[in-house]
Each structure stands twice: as C-alpha cells, then as structure tokens.
Tab-separated table of C-alpha atoms in Angstrom:
chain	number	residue	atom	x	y	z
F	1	UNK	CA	26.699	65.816	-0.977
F	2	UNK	CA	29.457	62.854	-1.638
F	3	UNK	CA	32.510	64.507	-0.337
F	4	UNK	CA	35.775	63.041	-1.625
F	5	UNK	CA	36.641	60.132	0.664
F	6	UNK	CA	41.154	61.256	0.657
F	7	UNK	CA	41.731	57.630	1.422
F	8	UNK	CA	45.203	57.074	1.183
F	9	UNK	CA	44.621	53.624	-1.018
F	10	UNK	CA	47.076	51.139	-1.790
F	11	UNK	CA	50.136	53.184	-2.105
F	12	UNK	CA	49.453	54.842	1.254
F	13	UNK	CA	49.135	51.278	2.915
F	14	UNK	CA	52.160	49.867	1.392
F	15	UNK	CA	54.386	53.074	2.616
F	16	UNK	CA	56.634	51.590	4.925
F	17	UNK	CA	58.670	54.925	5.598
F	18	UNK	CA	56.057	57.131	8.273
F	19	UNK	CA	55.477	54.449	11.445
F	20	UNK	CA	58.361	53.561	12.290
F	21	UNK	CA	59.843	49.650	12.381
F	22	UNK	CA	56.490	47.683	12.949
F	23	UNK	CA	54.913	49.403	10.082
F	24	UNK	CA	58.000	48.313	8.151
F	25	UNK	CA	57.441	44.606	9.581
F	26	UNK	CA	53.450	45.047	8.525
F	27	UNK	CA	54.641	45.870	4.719
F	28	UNK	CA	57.209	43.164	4.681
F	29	UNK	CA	54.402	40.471	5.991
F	30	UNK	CA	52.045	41.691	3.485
F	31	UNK	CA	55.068	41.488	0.600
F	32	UNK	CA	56.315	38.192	1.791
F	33	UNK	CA	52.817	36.943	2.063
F	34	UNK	CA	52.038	37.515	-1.732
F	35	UNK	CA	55.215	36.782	-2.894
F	36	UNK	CA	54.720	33.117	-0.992
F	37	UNK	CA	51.206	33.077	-2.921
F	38	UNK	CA	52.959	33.389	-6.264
F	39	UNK	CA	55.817	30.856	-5.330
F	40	UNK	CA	52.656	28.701	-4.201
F	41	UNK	CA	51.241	29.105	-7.395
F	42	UNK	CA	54.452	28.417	-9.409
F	43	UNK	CA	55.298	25.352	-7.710
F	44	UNK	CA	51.901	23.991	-8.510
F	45	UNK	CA	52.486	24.527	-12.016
F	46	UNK	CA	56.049	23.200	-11.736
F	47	UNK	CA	55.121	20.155	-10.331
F	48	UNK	CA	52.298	19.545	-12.522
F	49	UNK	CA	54.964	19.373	-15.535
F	50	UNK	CA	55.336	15.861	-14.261
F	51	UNK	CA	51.871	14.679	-15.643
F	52	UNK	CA	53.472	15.634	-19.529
F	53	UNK	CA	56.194	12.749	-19.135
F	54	UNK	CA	59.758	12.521	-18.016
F	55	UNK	CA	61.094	15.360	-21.025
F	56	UNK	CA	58.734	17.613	-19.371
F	57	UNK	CA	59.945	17.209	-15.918
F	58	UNK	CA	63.342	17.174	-16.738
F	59	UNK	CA	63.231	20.612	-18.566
F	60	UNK	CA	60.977	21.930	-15.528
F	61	UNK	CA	63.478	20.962	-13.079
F	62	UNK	CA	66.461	22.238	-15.163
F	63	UNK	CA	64.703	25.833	-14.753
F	64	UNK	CA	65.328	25.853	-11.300
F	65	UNK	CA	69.087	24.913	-11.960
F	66	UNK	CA	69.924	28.105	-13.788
F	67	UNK	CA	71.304	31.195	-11.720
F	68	UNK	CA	68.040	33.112	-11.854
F	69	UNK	CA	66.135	29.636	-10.350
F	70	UNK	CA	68.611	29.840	-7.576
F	71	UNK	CA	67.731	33.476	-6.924
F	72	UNK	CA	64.014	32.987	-7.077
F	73	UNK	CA	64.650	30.173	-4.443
F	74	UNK	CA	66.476	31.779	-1.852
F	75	UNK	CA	64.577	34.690	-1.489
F	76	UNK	CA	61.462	31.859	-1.523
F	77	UNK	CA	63.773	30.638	1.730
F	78	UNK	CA	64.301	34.508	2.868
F	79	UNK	CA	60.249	35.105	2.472
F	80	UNK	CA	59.432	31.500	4.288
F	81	UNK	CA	61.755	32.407	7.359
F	82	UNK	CA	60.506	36.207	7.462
F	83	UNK	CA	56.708	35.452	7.098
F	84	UNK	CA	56.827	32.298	9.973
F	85	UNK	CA	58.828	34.143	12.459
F	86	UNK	CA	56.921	37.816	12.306
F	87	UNK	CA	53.757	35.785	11.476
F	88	UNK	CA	53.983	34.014	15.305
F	89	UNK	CA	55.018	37.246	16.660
F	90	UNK	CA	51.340	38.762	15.115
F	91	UNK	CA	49.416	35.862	15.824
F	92	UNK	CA	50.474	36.157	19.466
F	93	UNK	CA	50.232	39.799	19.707
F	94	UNK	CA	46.383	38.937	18.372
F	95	UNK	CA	45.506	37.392	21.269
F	96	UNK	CA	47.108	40.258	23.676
F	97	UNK	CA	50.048	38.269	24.272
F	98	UNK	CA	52.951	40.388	24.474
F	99	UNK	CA	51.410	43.404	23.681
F	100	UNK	CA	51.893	45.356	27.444
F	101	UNK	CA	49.273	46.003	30.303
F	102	UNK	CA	46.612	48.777	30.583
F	103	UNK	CA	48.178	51.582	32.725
F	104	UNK	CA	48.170	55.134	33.713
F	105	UNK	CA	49.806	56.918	30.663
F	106	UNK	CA	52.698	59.172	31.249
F	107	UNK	CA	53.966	62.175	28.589
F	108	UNK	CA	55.553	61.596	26.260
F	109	UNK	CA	52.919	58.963	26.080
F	110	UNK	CA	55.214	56.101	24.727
F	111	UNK	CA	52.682	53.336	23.804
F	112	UNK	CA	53.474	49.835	25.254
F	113	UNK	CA	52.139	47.995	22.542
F	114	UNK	CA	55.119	48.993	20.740
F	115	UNK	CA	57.206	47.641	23.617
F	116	UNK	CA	61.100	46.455	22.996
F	117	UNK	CA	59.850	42.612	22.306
F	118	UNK	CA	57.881	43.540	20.199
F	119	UNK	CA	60.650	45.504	17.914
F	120	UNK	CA	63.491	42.884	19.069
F	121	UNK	CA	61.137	39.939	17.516
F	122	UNK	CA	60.844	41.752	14.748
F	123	UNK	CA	64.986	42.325	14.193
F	124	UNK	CA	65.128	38.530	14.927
F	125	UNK	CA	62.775	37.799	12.095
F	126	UNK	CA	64.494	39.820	10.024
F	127	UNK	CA	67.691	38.347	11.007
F	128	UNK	CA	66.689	34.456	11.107
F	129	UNK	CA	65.225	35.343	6.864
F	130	UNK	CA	69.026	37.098	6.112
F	131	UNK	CA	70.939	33.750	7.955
F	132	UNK	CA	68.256	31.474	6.087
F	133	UNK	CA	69.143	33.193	2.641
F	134	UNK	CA	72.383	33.227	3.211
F	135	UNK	CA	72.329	29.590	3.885
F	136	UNK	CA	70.619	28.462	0.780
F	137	UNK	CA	73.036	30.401	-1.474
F	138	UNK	CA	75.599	28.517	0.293
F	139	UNK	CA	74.110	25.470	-0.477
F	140	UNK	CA	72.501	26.227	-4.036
F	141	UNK	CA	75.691	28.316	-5.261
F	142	UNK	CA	78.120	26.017	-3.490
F	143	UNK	CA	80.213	23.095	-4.758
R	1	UNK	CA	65.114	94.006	46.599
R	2	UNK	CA	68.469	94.549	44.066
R	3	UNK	CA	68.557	96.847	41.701
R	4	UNK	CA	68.629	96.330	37.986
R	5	UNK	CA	71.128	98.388	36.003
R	6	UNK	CA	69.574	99.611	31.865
R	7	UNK	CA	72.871	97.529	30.645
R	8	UNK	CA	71.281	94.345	32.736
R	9	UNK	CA	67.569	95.003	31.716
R	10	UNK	CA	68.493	95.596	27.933
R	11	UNK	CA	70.504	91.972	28.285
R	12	UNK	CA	67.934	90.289	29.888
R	13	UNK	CA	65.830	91.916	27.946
R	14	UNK	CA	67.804	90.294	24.690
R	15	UNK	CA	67.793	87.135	25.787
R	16	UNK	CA	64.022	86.850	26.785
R	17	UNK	CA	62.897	87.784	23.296
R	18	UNK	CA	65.403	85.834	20.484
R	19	UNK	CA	64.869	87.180	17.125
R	20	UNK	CA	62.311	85.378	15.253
R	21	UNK	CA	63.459	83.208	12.475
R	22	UNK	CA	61.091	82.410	9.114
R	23	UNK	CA	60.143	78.845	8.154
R	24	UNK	CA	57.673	78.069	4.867
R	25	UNK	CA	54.287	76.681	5.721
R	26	UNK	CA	52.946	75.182	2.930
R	27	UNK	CA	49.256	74.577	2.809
R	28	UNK	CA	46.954	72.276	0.983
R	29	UNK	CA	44.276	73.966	-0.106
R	30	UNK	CA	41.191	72.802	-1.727
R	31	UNK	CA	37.493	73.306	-1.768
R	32	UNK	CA	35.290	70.272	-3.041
R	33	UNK	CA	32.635	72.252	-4.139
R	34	UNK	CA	34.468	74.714	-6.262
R	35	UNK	CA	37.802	72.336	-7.167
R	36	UNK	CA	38.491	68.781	-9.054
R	37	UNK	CA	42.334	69.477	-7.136
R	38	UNK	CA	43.701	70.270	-4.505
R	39	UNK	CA	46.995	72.793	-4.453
R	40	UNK	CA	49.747	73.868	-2.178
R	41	UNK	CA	50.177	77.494	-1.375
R	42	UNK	CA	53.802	78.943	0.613
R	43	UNK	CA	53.509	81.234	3.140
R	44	UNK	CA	56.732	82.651	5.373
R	45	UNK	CA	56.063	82.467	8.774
R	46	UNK	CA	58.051	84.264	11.342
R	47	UNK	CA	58.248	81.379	14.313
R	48	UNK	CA	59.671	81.702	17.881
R	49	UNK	CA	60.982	78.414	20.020
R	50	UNK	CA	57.665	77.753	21.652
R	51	UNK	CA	55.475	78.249	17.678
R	52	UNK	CA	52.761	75.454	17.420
R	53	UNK	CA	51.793	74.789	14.282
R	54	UNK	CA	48.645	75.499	14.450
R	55	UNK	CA	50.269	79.272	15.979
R	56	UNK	CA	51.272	79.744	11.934
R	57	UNK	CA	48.246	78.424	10.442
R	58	UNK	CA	46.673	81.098	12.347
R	59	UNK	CA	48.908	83.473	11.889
R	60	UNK	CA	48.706	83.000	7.680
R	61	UNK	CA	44.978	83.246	8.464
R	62	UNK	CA	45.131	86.479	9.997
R	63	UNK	CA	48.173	88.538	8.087
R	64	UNK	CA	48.327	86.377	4.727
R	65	UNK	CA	44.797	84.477	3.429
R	66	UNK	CA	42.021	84.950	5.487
R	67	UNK	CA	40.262	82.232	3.277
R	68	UNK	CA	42.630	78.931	4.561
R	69	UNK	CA	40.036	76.852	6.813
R	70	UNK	CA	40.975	75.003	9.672
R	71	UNK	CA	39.123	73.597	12.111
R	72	UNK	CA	40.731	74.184	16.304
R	73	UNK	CA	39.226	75.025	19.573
R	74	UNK	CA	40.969	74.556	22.931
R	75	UNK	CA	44.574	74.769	21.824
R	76	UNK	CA	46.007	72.555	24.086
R	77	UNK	CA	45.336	68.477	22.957
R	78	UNK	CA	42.368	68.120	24.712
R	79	UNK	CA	39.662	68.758	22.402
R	80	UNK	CA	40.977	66.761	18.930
R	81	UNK	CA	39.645	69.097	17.065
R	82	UNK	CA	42.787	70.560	14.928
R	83	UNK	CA	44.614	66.728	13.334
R	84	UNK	CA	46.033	67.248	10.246
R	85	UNK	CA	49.127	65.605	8.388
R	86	UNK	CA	52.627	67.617	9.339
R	87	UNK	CA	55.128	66.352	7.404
R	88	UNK	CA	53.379	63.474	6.242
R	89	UNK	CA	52.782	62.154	9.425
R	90	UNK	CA	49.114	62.615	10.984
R	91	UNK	CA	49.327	64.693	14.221
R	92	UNK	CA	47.754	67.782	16.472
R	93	UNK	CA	48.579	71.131	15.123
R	94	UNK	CA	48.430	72.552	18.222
R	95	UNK	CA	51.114	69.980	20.105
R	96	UNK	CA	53.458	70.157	17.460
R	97	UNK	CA	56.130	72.478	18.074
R	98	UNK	CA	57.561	73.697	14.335
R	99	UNK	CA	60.923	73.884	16.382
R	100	UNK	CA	60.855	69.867	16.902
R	101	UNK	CA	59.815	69.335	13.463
R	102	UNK	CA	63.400	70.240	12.514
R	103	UNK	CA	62.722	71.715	9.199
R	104	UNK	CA	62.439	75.032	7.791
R	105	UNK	CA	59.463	73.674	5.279
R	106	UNK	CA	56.571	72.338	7.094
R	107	UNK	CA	53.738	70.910	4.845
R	108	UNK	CA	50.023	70.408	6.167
R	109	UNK	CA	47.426	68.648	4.411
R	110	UNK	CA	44.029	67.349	5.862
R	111	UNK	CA	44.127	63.834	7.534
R	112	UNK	CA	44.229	61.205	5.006
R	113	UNK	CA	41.066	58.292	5.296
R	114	UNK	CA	38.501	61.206	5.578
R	115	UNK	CA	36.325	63.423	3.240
R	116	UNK	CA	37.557	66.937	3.144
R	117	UNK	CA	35.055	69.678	3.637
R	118	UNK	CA	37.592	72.638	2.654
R	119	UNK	CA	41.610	72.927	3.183
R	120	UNK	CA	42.216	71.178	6.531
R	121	UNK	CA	38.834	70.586	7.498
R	122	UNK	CA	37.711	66.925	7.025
R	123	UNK	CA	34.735	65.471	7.528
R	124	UNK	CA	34.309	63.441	11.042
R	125	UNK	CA	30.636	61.665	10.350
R	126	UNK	CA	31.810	58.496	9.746
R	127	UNK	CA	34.325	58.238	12.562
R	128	UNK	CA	31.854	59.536	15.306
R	129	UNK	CA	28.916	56.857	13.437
R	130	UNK	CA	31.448	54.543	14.288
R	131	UNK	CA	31.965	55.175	17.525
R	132	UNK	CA	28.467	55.315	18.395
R	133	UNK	CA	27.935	52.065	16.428
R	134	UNK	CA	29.706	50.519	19.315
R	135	UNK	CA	27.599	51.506	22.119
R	136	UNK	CA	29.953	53.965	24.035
R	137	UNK	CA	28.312	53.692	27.731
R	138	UNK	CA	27.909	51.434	30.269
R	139	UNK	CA	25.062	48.940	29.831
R	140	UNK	CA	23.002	46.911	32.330
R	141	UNK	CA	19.601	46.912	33.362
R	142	UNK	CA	20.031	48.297	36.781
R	143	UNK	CA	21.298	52.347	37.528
R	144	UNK	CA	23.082	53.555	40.293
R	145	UNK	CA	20.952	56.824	40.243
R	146	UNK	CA	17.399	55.254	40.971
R	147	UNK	CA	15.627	53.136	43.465
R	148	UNK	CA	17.998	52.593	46.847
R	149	UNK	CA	21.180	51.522	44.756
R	150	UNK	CA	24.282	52.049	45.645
R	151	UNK	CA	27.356	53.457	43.675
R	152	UNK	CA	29.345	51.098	41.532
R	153	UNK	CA	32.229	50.249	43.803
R	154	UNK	CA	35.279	49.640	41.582
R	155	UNK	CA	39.603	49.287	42.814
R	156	UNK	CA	42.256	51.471	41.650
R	157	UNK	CA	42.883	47.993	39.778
R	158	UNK	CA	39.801	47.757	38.010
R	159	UNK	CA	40.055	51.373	36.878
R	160	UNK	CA	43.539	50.644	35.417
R	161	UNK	CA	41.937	48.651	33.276
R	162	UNK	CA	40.017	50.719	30.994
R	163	UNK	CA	41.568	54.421	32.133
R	164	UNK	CA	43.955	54.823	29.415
R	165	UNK	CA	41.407	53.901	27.114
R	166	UNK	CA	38.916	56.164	28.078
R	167	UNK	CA	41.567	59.281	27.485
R	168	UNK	CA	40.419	59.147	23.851
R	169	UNK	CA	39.843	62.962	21.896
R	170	UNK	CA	38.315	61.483	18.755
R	171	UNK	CA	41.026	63.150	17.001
R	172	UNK	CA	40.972	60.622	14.422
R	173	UNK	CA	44.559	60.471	13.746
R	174	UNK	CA	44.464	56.783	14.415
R	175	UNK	CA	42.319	56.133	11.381
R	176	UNK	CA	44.179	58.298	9.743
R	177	UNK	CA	47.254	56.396	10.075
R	178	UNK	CA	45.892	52.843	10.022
R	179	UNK	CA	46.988	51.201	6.982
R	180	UNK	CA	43.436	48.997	6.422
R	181	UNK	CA	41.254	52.367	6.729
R	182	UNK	CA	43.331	53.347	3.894
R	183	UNK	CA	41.556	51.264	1.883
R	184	UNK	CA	38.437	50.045	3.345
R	185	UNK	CA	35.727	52.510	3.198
R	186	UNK	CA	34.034	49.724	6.182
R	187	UNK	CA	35.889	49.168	8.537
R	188	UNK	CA	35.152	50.035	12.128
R	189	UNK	CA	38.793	51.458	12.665
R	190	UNK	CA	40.949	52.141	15.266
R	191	UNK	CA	39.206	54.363	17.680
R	192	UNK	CA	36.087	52.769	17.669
R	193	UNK	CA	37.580	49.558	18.103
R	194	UNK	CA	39.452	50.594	20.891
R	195	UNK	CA	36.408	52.434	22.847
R	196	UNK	CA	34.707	49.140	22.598
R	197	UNK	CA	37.505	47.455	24.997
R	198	UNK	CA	37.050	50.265	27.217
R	199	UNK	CA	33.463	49.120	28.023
R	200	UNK	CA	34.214	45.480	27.368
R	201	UNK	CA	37.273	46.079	29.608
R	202	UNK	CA	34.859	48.353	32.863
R	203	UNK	CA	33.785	45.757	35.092
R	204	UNK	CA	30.839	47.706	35.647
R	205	UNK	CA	29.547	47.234	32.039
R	206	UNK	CA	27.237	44.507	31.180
R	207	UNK	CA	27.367	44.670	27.217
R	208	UNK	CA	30.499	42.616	26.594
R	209	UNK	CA	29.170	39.908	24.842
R	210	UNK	CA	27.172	42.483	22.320
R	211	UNK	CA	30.259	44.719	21.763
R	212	UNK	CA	31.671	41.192	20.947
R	213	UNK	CA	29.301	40.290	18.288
R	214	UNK	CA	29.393	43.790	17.042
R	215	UNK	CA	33.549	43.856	16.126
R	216	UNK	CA	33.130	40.284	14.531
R	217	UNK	CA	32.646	40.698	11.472
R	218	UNK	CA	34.183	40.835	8.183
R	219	UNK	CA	34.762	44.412	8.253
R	220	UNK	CA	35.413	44.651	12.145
R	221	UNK	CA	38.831	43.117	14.365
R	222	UNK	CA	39.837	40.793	12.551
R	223	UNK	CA	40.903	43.616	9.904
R	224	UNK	CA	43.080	44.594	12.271
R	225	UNK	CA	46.943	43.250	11.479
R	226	UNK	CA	48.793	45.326	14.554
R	227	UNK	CA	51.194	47.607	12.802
R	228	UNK	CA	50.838	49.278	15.288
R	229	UNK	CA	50.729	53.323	13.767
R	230	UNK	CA	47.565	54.123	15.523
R	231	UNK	CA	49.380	53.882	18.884
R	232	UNK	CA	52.560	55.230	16.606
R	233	UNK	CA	50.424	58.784	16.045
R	234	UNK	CA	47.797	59.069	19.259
R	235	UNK	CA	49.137	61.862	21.316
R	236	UNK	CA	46.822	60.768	24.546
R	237	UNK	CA	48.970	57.877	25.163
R	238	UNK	CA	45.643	55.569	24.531
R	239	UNK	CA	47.403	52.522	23.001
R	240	UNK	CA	44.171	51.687	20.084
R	241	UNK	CA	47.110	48.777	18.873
R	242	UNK	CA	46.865	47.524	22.794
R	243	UNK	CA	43.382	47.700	23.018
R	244	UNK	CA	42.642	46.112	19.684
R	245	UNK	CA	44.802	43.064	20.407
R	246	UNK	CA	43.104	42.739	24.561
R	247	UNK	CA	40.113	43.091	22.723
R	248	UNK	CA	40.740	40.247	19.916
R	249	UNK	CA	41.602	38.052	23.173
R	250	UNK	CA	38.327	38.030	24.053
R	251	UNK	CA	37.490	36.587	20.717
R	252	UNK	CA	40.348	34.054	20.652
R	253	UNK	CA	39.694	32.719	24.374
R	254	UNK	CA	42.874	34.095	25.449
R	255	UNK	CA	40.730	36.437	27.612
R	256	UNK	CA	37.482	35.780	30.201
C-alpha cells in the first residue's frame, strides 16, 4: 500500500527557527542565492536596454536612480557579501576542512561539526553583508 | 545504626515523593487506512521530575486511549526505536525529560520525511533500504575467520576513526531533520551517508572506492549542503554533518 510519504516539503526546508544558527545560515544561503539569480536575471535585461538606443538606456539607468533602485541595490550588495563569505565557509566545510576530528563522543554528545568556527564564520558573514549594506547606502544615499 | 524519629521519616518521606504536577500531551493521531487527516487529541498527564516522554505516552495508553500507537522497546536510547517530533523538533521519546522541555504543553507528532503507518509509528523501509544500499560491512576478499589468518590488527588511532560513527541507532531523526530529505523522495540521507564513511573511514575495509561511486550521484553527497541539523538532533553523539563532509573529501581530493 502507498503510505503517505509526511515529507516536510518546501516550507519545512525553508524553516529557519528548529536547528539552531547554521540552519539559519543554510536558509539565508539558499535566499541569498535566488535572490542573486533574480538580480542576475534583471541586470541582463537592464543592460540589454542598451541595444534599443541611447533613450532606452537612459530611462533604464534612471530606474536604478530612484529610492526603491537604491534599495534593490544594497541589499544586491548585502546578498553578494552574505552568499561569498558563508559560501567559502561551506565549500571548505565540503571538503572536511574545519569541520572537527572523529573522536570518542562524550554526553551531552555536543557534535563538533558544529564547532565555534564554524558559528563565528557564520556571525562574520553576517556581519561583513550588514557593514557592506551599510556602506552602499552611504554611498548611494549620500551627497 | 541511628534511629529515625515518625516526624523525620514523614519529612523525608515528603521530600522523596514531590507532588506530581499535570502537563497536556497532545497527540497526533491518524490512521492512513481509515483517515484523509490527521488530528490532535489532549490528554493531562500527571508528570514527576524524572517523566520521559515516552513515560506519558504510555501512561495515556494505559489510563486514557488504549488505541494511540507508538512504536518503543528498550527505553533507554539504545535501540532508536521510539523518534518522534517533541515540540517540533525530532528527538527520542524516551531521552526527553518533559521537565527539560520547559513547557506545560508538549506536542508529539510522527517524524517528518517518513510514511506514517498509524499515530507515531512511521514507516522505516526506506531508511534501512538505504542503509543497506551502502554496503554496511567490511569488504575484502580475504576473512579473518578461515584458513590460518590472523585477526585484523588495528590502533586505538585507527579505531578513532570510524568509532563515533559506528554508534549509529537508525533512529532516523537525522533524516528527519535534514532539510533536502524534506523534499527529495531520493536521496540517500543522512544516516546512510554517514555509515558509508564508517567503512570508507575502517582501515580494515576494502570497499572504499565502491562506497565512493555509490554516494556520487545526483541524488547522493553532493545533496548534502551542511546545515548541519542531523548532528543538531542525533542523540548518539555520531556527527552524520562530520561524516558527510570527511566523506565528500574523499571525493574532492582533500582526503587519501
């Protein structure tokens, strides 16, 4: 008999609340990930403007002038900054670097995958994103 | 030896045996063959300091509704028979104390990422077809049992290597928890993945480069993205996140 398979699906995967920091740091990879897709996709299509003639262009790049083009870019900066920094902390971690030794397990069986440089590369990541954000407002909202 | 006045006993005697205070256990119920949905059902439960939660679920089974099904054996994390979602969170009803769940409502449903047979019951086929998938035992061609071999010599080092990995239950929480087997019915999963660096990982085993081949593949490691809950929820201390990424290191030439 087919049984009902209780997979937790999409919603389930994206809950960032259950595991702790480095399931947060999974969700935000996946996020920033997709959200760097669309940007990818965007900026194709903005660039492409050019092949209409200079009035295209123009009113393309006066899109990314207005308040909400600002916005869009610096959380394109905050979403760059995240997704490089975690991303070398996973791509290590893939190839057991960083990830802690085999050992003889001791109650209350803290795992050492989940080690401190592990969740202190993830703050950083974190951090380094908020500083890069905060950076481009500076420089998009300044004078 | 000194004597024990009735005032002394009766005080002792108090503070042995606290009064028992109530929590709700709520319970997913639901039976495939006679349901489209499952439904949660309250139950007050008197619990004590030391109350498992698998204590109450036994206790509503024998006072309350005789018809809840649960599936348990040894009672004491060794057998990884009784996983089930507390609080959200997939973990052994019989190591989790309802007094260090710090909440008068406790909620358990059936692992998530398997098929339900009845209530908290879930079906373990795929995870154990898995598991054998991988070839869990040592291969090479000669034995230590025939001809005049002798024993497979191996240091307290080489042990270290693979011991914590061989401390697996096949509880299943792992999967359970993994965000990718919440979506893909394929994948190899956690525990599976992790017994195969156990063998890969024994430097008596001969089958590394098979195991290898075996976990790459579109629905094997590379699947994987560390976020690390399976080692979040295993309560043998096994590490699968650990073993997963050694493992992977072997595909990447970070490991010989």
């Amino acid at each position: 008999m087919e049984r009902q398979s209780n997979r937790e699906g999409v919603k389930g995967m994206l809950n960032p609340t259950r595991y702790g920091i480095e399931r947060v740091a999974y969700w935000l990879q996946r996020l920033t990930g997709l959200g760097l897709l669309f940007y990818l996709i965007g900026h194709v299509i903005e660039t492409s403007a050019i092949v209409n003639g200079k009035v295209a262009w123009d009113n393309m790049l006066a899109l990314t002038q207005t308040t909400e083009g600002h916005i869009i870019l610096i959380l394109v900066i905050g979403m760059s900054a995240y997704h490089t920094v975690n991303g070398i902390r996973v791509m290590l971690g893939h190839g057991g670097i960083g990830v802690g030794k085999p050992g003889m397990p001791d109650y209350p069986y803290k795992a050492a995958s989940l080690n401190y440089k592990q969740r202190a590369s993830i703050w950083i990541s974190i951090a380094l994103a908020i500083i890069a954000m905060l950076y481009g407002a500076g420089v998009l909202f300044g004078d | 030896m000194a004597a024990i006045s009735p005032k002394m006993a009766e005080e002792v005697s108090q503070t042995a045996v606290p009064t028992p205070k109530s929590i709700t256990l709520v319970i997913s119920k639901f039976n495939p063959n006679h349901e489209s949905s499952y439904k949660f059902v309250e139950f007050k439960v008197p619990v004590q300091k030391w109350t498992t939660v698998l204590d109450a679920i036994l206790y509503v089974k024998q006072h309350l509704d005789t018809s809840i099904a649960v599936r348990y054996s040894c009672r004491q994390a060794s057998c990884g028979s009784c996983g089930m979602k507390i609080n959200g969170k997939p973990s052994l009803a019989c190591y989790t104390k309802i007094s260090e769940l710090n909440s008068d409502i406790v909620t358990v449903e059936p692992m998530s990422n398997f098929p339900i047979i009845r209530d908290l019951a879930v079906d373990f086929t795929s995870l154990f077809s898995n598991h054998k998938k991988l070839k869990p035992y040592i291969i090479r061609e000669d034995s230590e049992i025939v001809g005049d071999a002798k024993e497979f010599l191996q240091t307290p080092k080489d042990v270290e290597e693979y011991l914590q990995f061989s401390y697996c239950i096949k509880c299943g929480l792992c999967n359970s928890a993994c965000p990718t087997m919440a979506t893909d019915s394929s994948f190899l999963g956690p525990q599976a993945l992790t017994q195969a660096y156990r063998y890969v990982a024994d430097n008596r085993d001969k089958g590394k480069k098979e195991r290898l081949k075996m976990v790459d593949e579109s629905h094997g490691i590379w699947r994987c993205h560390f976020a690390g809950s399976c080692s979040k929820v295993c309560p043998k201390g096994v590490d699968p996140a650990m073993g997963i990424q050694l493992l992977r290191g072997y595909l990447l030439g970070f490991r010989k």
